[in-house]
mmCIF file of C-alpha atoms in Angstrom:
data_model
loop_
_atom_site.group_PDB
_atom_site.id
_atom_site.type_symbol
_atom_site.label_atom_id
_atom_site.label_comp_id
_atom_site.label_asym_id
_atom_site.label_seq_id
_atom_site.Cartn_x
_atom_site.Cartn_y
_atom_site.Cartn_z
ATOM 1 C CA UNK I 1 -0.958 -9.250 -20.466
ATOM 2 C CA UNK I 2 2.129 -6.838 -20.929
ATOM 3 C CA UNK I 3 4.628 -6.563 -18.307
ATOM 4 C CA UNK I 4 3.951 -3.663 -15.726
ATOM 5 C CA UNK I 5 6.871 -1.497 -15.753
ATOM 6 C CA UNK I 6 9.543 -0.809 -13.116
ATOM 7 C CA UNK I 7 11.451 2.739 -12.696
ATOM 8 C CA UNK I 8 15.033 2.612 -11.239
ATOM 9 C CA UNK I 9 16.811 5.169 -9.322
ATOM 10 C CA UNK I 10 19.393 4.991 -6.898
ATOM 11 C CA UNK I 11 22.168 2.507 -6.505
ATOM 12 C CA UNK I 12 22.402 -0.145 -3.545
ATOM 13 C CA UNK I 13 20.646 -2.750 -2.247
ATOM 14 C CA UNK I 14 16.821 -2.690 -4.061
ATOM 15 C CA UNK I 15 13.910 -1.355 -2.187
ATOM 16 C CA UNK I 16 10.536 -2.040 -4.394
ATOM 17 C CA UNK I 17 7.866 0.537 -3.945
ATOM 18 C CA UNK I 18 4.211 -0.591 -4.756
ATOM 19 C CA UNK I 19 1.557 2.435 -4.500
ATOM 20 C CA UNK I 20 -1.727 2.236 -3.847
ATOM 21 C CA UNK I 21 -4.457 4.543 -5.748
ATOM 22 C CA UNK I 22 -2.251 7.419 -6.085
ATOM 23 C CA UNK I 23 0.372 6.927 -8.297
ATOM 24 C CA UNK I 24 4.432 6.431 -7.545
ATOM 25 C CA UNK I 25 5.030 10.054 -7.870
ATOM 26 C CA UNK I 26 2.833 11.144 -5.587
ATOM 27 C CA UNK I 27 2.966 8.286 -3.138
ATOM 28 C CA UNK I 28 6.632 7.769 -2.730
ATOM 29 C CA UNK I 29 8.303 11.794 -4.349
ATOM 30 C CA UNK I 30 9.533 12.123 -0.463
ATOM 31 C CA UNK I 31 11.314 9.078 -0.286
ATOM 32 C CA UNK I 32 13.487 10.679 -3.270
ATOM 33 C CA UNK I 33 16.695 10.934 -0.937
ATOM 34 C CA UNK I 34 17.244 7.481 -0.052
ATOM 35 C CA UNK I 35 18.679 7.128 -3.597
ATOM 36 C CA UNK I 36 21.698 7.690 -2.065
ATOM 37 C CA UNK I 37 21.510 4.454 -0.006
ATOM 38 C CA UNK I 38 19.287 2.288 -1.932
ATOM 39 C CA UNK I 39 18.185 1.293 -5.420
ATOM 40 C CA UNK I 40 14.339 2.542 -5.410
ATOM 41 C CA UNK I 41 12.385 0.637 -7.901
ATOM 42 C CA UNK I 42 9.335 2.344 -8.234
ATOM 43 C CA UNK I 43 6.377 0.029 -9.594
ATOM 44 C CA UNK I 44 3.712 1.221 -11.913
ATOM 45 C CA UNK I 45 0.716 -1.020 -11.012
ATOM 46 C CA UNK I 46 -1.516 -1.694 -14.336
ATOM 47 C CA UNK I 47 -3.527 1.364 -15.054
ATOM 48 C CA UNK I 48 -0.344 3.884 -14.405
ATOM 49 C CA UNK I 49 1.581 4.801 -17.222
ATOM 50 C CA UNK I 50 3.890 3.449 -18.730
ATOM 51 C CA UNK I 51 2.493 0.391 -17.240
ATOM 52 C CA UNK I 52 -0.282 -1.306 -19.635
ATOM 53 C CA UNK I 53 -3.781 -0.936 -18.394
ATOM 54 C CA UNK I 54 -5.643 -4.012 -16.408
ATOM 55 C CA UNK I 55 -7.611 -6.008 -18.899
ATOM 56 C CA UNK I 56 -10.702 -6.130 -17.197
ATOM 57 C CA UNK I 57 -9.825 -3.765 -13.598
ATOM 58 C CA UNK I 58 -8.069 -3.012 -10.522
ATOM 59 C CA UNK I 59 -7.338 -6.239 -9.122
ATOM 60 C CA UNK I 60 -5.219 -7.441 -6.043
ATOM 61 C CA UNK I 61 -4.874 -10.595 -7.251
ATOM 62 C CA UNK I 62 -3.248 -9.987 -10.409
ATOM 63 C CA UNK I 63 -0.981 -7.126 -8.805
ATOM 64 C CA UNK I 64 0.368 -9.717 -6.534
ATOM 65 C CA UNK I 65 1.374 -11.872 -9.880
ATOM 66 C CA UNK I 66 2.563 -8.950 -11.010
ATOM 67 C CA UNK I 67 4.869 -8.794 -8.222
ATOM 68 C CA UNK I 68 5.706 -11.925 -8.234
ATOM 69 C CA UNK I 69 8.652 -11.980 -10.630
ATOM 70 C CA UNK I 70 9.984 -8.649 -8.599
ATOM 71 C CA UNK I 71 10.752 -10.683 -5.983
ATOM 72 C CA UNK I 72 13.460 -12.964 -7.164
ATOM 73 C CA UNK I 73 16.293 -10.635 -5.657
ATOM 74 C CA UNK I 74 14.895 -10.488 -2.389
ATOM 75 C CA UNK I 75 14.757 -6.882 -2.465
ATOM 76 C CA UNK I 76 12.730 -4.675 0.663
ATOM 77 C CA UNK I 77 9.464 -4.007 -0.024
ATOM 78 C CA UNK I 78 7.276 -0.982 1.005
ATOM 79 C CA UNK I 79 3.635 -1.074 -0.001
ATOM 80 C CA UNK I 80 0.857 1.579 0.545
ATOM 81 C CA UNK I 81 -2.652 1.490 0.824
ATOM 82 C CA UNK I 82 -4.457 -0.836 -2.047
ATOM 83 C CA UNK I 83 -1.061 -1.797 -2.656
ATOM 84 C CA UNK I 84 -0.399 -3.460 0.294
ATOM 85 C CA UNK I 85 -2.836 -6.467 -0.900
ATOM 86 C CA UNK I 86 -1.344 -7.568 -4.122
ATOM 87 C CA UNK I 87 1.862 -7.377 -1.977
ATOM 88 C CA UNK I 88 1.151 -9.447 1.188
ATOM 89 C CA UNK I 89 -0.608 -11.952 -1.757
ATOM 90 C CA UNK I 90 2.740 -11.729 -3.095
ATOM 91 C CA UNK I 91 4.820 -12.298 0.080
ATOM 92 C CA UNK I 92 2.219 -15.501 1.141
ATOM 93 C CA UNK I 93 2.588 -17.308 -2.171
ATOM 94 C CA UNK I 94 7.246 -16.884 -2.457
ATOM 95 C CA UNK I 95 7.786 -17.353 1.646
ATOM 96 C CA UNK I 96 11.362 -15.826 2.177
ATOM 97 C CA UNK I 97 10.819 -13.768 -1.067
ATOM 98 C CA UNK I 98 11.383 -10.412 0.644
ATOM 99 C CA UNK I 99 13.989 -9.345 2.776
ATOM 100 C CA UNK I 100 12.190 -6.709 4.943
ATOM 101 C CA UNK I 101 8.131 -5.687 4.439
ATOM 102 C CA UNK I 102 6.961 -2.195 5.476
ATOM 103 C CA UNK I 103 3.386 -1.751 5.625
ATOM 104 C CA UNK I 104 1.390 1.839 5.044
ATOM 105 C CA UNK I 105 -2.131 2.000 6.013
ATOM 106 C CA UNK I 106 -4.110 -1.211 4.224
ATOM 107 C CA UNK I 107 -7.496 -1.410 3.994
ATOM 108 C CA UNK I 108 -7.493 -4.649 5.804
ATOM 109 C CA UNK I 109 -10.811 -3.991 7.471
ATOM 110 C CA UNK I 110 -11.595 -7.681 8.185
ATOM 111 C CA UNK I 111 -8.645 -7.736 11.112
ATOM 112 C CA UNK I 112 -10.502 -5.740 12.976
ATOM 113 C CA UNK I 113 -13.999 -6.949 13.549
ATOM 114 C CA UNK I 114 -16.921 -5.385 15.221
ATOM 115 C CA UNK I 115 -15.368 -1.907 15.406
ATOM 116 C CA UNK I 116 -17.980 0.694 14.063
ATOM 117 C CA UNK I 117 -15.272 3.095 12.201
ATOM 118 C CA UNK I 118 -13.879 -0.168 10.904
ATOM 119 C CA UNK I 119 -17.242 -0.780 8.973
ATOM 120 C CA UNK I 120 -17.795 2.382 7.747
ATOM 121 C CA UNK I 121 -14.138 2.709 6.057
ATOM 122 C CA UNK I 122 -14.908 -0.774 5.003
ATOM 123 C CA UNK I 123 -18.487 0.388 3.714
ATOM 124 C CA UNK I 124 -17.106 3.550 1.643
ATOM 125 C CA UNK I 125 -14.759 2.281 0.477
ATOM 126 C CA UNK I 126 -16.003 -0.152 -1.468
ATOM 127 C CA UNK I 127 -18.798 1.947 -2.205
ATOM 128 C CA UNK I 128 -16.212 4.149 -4.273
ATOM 129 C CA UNK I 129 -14.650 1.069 -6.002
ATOM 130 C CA UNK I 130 -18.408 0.159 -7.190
ATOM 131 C CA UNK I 131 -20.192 3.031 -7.594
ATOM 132 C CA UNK I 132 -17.197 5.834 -9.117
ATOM 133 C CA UNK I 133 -18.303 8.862 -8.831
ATOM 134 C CA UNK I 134 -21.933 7.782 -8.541
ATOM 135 C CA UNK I 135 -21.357 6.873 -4.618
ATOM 136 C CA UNK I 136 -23.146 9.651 -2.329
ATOM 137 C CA UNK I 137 -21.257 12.764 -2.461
ATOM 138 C CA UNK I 138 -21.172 13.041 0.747
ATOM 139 C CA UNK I 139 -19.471 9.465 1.237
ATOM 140 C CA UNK I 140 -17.204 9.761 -1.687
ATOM 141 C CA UNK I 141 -15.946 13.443 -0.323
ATOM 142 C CA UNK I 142 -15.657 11.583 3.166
ATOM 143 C CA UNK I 143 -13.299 8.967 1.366
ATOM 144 C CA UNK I 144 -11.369 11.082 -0.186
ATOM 145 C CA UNK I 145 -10.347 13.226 2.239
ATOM 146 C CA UNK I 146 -9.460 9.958 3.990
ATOM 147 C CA UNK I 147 -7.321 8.861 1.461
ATOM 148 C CA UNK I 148 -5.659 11.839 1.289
ATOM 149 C CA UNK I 149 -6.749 13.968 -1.847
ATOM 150 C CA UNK I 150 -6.699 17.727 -1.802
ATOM 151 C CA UNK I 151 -10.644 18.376 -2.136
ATOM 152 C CA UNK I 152 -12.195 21.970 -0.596
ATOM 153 C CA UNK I 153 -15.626 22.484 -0.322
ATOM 154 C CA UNK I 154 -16.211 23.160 -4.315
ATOM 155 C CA UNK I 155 -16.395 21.374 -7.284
ATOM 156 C CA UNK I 156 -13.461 18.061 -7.168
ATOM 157 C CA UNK I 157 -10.396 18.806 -9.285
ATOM 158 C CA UNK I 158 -9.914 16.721 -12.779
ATOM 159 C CA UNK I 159 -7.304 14.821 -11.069
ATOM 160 C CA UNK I 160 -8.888 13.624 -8.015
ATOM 161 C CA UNK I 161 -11.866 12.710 -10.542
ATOM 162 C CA UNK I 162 -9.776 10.912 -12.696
ATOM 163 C CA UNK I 163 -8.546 9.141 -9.982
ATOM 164 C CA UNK I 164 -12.067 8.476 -8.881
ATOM 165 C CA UNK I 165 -13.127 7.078 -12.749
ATOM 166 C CA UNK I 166 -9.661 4.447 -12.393
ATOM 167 C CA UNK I 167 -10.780 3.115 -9.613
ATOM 168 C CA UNK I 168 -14.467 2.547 -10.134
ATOM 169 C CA UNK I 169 -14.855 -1.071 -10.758
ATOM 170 C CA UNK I 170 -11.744 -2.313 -8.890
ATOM 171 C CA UNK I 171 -12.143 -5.345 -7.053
ATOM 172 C CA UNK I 172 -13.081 -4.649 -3.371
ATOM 173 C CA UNK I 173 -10.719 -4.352 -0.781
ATOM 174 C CA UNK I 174 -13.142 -6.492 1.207
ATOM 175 C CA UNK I 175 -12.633 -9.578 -0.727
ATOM 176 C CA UNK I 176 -8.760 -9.540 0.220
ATOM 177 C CA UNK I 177 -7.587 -12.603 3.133
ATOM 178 C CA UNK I 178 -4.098 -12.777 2.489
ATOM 179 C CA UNK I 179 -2.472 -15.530 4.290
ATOM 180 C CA UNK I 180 -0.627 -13.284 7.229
ATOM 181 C CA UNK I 181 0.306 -16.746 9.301
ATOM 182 C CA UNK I 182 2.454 -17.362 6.230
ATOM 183 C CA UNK I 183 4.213 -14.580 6.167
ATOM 184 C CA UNK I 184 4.807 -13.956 9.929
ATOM 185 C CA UNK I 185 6.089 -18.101 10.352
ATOM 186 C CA UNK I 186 8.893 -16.884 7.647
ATOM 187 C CA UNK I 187 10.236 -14.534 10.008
ATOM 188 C CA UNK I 188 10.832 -11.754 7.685
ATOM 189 C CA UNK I 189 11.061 -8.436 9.671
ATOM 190 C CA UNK I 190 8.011 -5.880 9.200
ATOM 191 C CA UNK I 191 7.257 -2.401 10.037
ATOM 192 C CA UNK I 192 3.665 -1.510 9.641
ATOM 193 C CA UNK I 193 3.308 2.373 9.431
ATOM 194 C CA UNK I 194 0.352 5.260 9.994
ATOM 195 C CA UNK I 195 -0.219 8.323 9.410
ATOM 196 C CA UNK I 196 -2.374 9.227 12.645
ATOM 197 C CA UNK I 197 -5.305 11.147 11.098
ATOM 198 C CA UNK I 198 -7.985 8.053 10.985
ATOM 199 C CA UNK I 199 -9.178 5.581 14.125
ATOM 200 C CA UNK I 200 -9.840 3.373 11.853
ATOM 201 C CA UNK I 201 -7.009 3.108 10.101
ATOM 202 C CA UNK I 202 -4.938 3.412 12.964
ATOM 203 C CA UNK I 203 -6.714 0.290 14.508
ATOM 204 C CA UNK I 204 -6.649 -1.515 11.432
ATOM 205 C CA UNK I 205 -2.289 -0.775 11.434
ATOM 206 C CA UNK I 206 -2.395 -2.295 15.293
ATOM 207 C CA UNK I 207 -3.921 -5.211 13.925
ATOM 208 C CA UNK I 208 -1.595 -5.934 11.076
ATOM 209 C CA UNK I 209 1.763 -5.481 13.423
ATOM 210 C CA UNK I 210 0.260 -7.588 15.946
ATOM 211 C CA UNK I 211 -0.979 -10.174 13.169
ATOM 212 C CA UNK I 212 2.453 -10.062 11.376
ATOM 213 C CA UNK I 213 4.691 -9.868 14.254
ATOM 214 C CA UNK I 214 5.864 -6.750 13.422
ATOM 215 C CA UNK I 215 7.292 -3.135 14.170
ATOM 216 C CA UNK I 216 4.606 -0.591 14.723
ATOM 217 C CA UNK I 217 5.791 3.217 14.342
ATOM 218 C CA UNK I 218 3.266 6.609 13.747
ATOM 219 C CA UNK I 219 4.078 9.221 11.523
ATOM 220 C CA UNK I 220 1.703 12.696 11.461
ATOM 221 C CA UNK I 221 1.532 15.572 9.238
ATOM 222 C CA UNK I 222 0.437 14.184 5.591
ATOM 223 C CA UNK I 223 -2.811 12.356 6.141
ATOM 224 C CA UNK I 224 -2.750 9.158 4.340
ATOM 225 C CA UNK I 225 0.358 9.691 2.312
ATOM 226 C CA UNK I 226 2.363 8.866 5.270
ATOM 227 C CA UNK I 227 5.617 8.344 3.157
ATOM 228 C CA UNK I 228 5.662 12.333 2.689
ATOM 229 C CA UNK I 229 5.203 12.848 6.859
ATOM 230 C CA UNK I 230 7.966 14.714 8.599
ATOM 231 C CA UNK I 231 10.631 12.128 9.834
ATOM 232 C CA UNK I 232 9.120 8.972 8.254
ATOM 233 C CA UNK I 233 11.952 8.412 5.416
ATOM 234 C CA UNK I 234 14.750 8.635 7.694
ATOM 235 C CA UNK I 235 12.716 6.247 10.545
ATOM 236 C CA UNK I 236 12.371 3.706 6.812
ATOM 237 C CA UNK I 237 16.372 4.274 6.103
ATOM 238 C CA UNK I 238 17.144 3.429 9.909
ATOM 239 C CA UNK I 239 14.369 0.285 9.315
ATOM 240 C CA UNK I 240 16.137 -1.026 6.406
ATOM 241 C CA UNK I 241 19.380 -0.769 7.576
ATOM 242 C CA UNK I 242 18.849 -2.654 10.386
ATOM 243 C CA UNK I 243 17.894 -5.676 8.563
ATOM 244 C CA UNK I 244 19.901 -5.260 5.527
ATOM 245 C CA UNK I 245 22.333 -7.859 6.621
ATOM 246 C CA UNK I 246 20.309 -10.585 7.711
ATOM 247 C CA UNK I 247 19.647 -13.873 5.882
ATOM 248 C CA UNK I 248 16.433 -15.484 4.544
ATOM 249 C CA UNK I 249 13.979 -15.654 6.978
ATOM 250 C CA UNK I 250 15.237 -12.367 8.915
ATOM 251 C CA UNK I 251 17.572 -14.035 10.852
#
């Protein structure tokens, strides 16, 4: 497999963003500013050009060998949504490989068992991954809207069924257990972020801080893509630099 290709801007200490469904643009265009501060390396995950596509599909797994080589710097990482797997694979397997993790909405379903809106973003979800844009309108439109595409009430626009056709066949997010006692025992500091528009999702968040040992913070007014909310890059340039001068391990 080709290499998956990393955009630079910026200059300063490196801050790797790794999107989710929606591409870099889209996830992390807000964020834009901090190139002042930081070096923002924005990752193309396989399937988003100029990156090569996946040789079989979406898979967590391989994003988090992807990832892997990314890592030698130590650089802050911020990871949304699908993301967010490959990436906590990533951190498990290189212990002291990051120096701070922020968090955006995962589809971590499993951490919170027994919840009922926890099973049905669960249930969805991987109903899109399997099914495309076969899955029950009504569902897929549901999911959508939950992660954040601008749908009305007519036909879906090319993009968001585009996006829909890229997906179908990834691996599920249900499958993902990354190994979160790992990556809490290294000490490296996390902020796990929302976006305040999904119970589910904003149980699931609770979860991961708690899990991680990390910083829990709420940002509304852009749905899922909680990078773009009011407030939130400033709140992530006041996060990194409070840990940009620690050592391995946070400390």
């Amino acid at each position: 497999m080709g290499e998956i290709v990393v955009v630079r801007d910026g200059s300063g200490p490196e801050v790797l963003l790794v999107h989710g469904g929606a591409g870099p643009r889209t996830t992390w265009g807000a964020l834009a500013p901090l190139s002042d501060r930081w070096t923002l390396a924005y990752v193309h995950r396989r399937g988003y050009p100029p990156s090569p596509p996946p040789l079989e599909r979406q898979d967590f797994e391989v994003d988090a060998r992807d990832l892997a080589p990314l890592l030698v710097g130590r650089p802050h990482v911020v990871a949304h949504s699908y993301g967010v797997l490959g990436t906590l694979l990533a951190a498990a397997a290189a212990p002291g490989g990051m120096r701070s993790l922020t968090l955006i909405e995962p589809p971590l379903n499993h951490l919170v068992p027994d919840d009922p809106d926890v099973a049905r973003l669960e249930r969805i979800g991987d109903a899109v991954l399997t099914h495309g844009m076969g899955t029950d309108p009504a569902e897929l439109r549901e999911f959508l809207r939950l992660a954040g595409a601008s749908i009305g009430d007519g036909p879906l626009p090319e993009g968001v069924v585009a996006g829909v056709r890229r997906a179908h066949g990834s691996r599920p997010t249900s499958e993902a257990r990354p190994r979160l006692e790992v990556i809490r025992d290294t000490g490296v500091p996390v902020l796990v972020a929302s976006g305040d528009h999904s119970a589910a999702l904003e149980r699931i968040c609770d979860a991961l801080a708690v899990a991680l040992g990390g910083k829990r913070s709420v940002h509304a007014g852009a749905g899922h893509f909680v990078a773009a909310a009011p407030g939130f890059a400033e709140y992530l340039d006041a996060f990194l630099r409070s840990v940009a001068h620690r050592g391995p391990g946070g400390h």
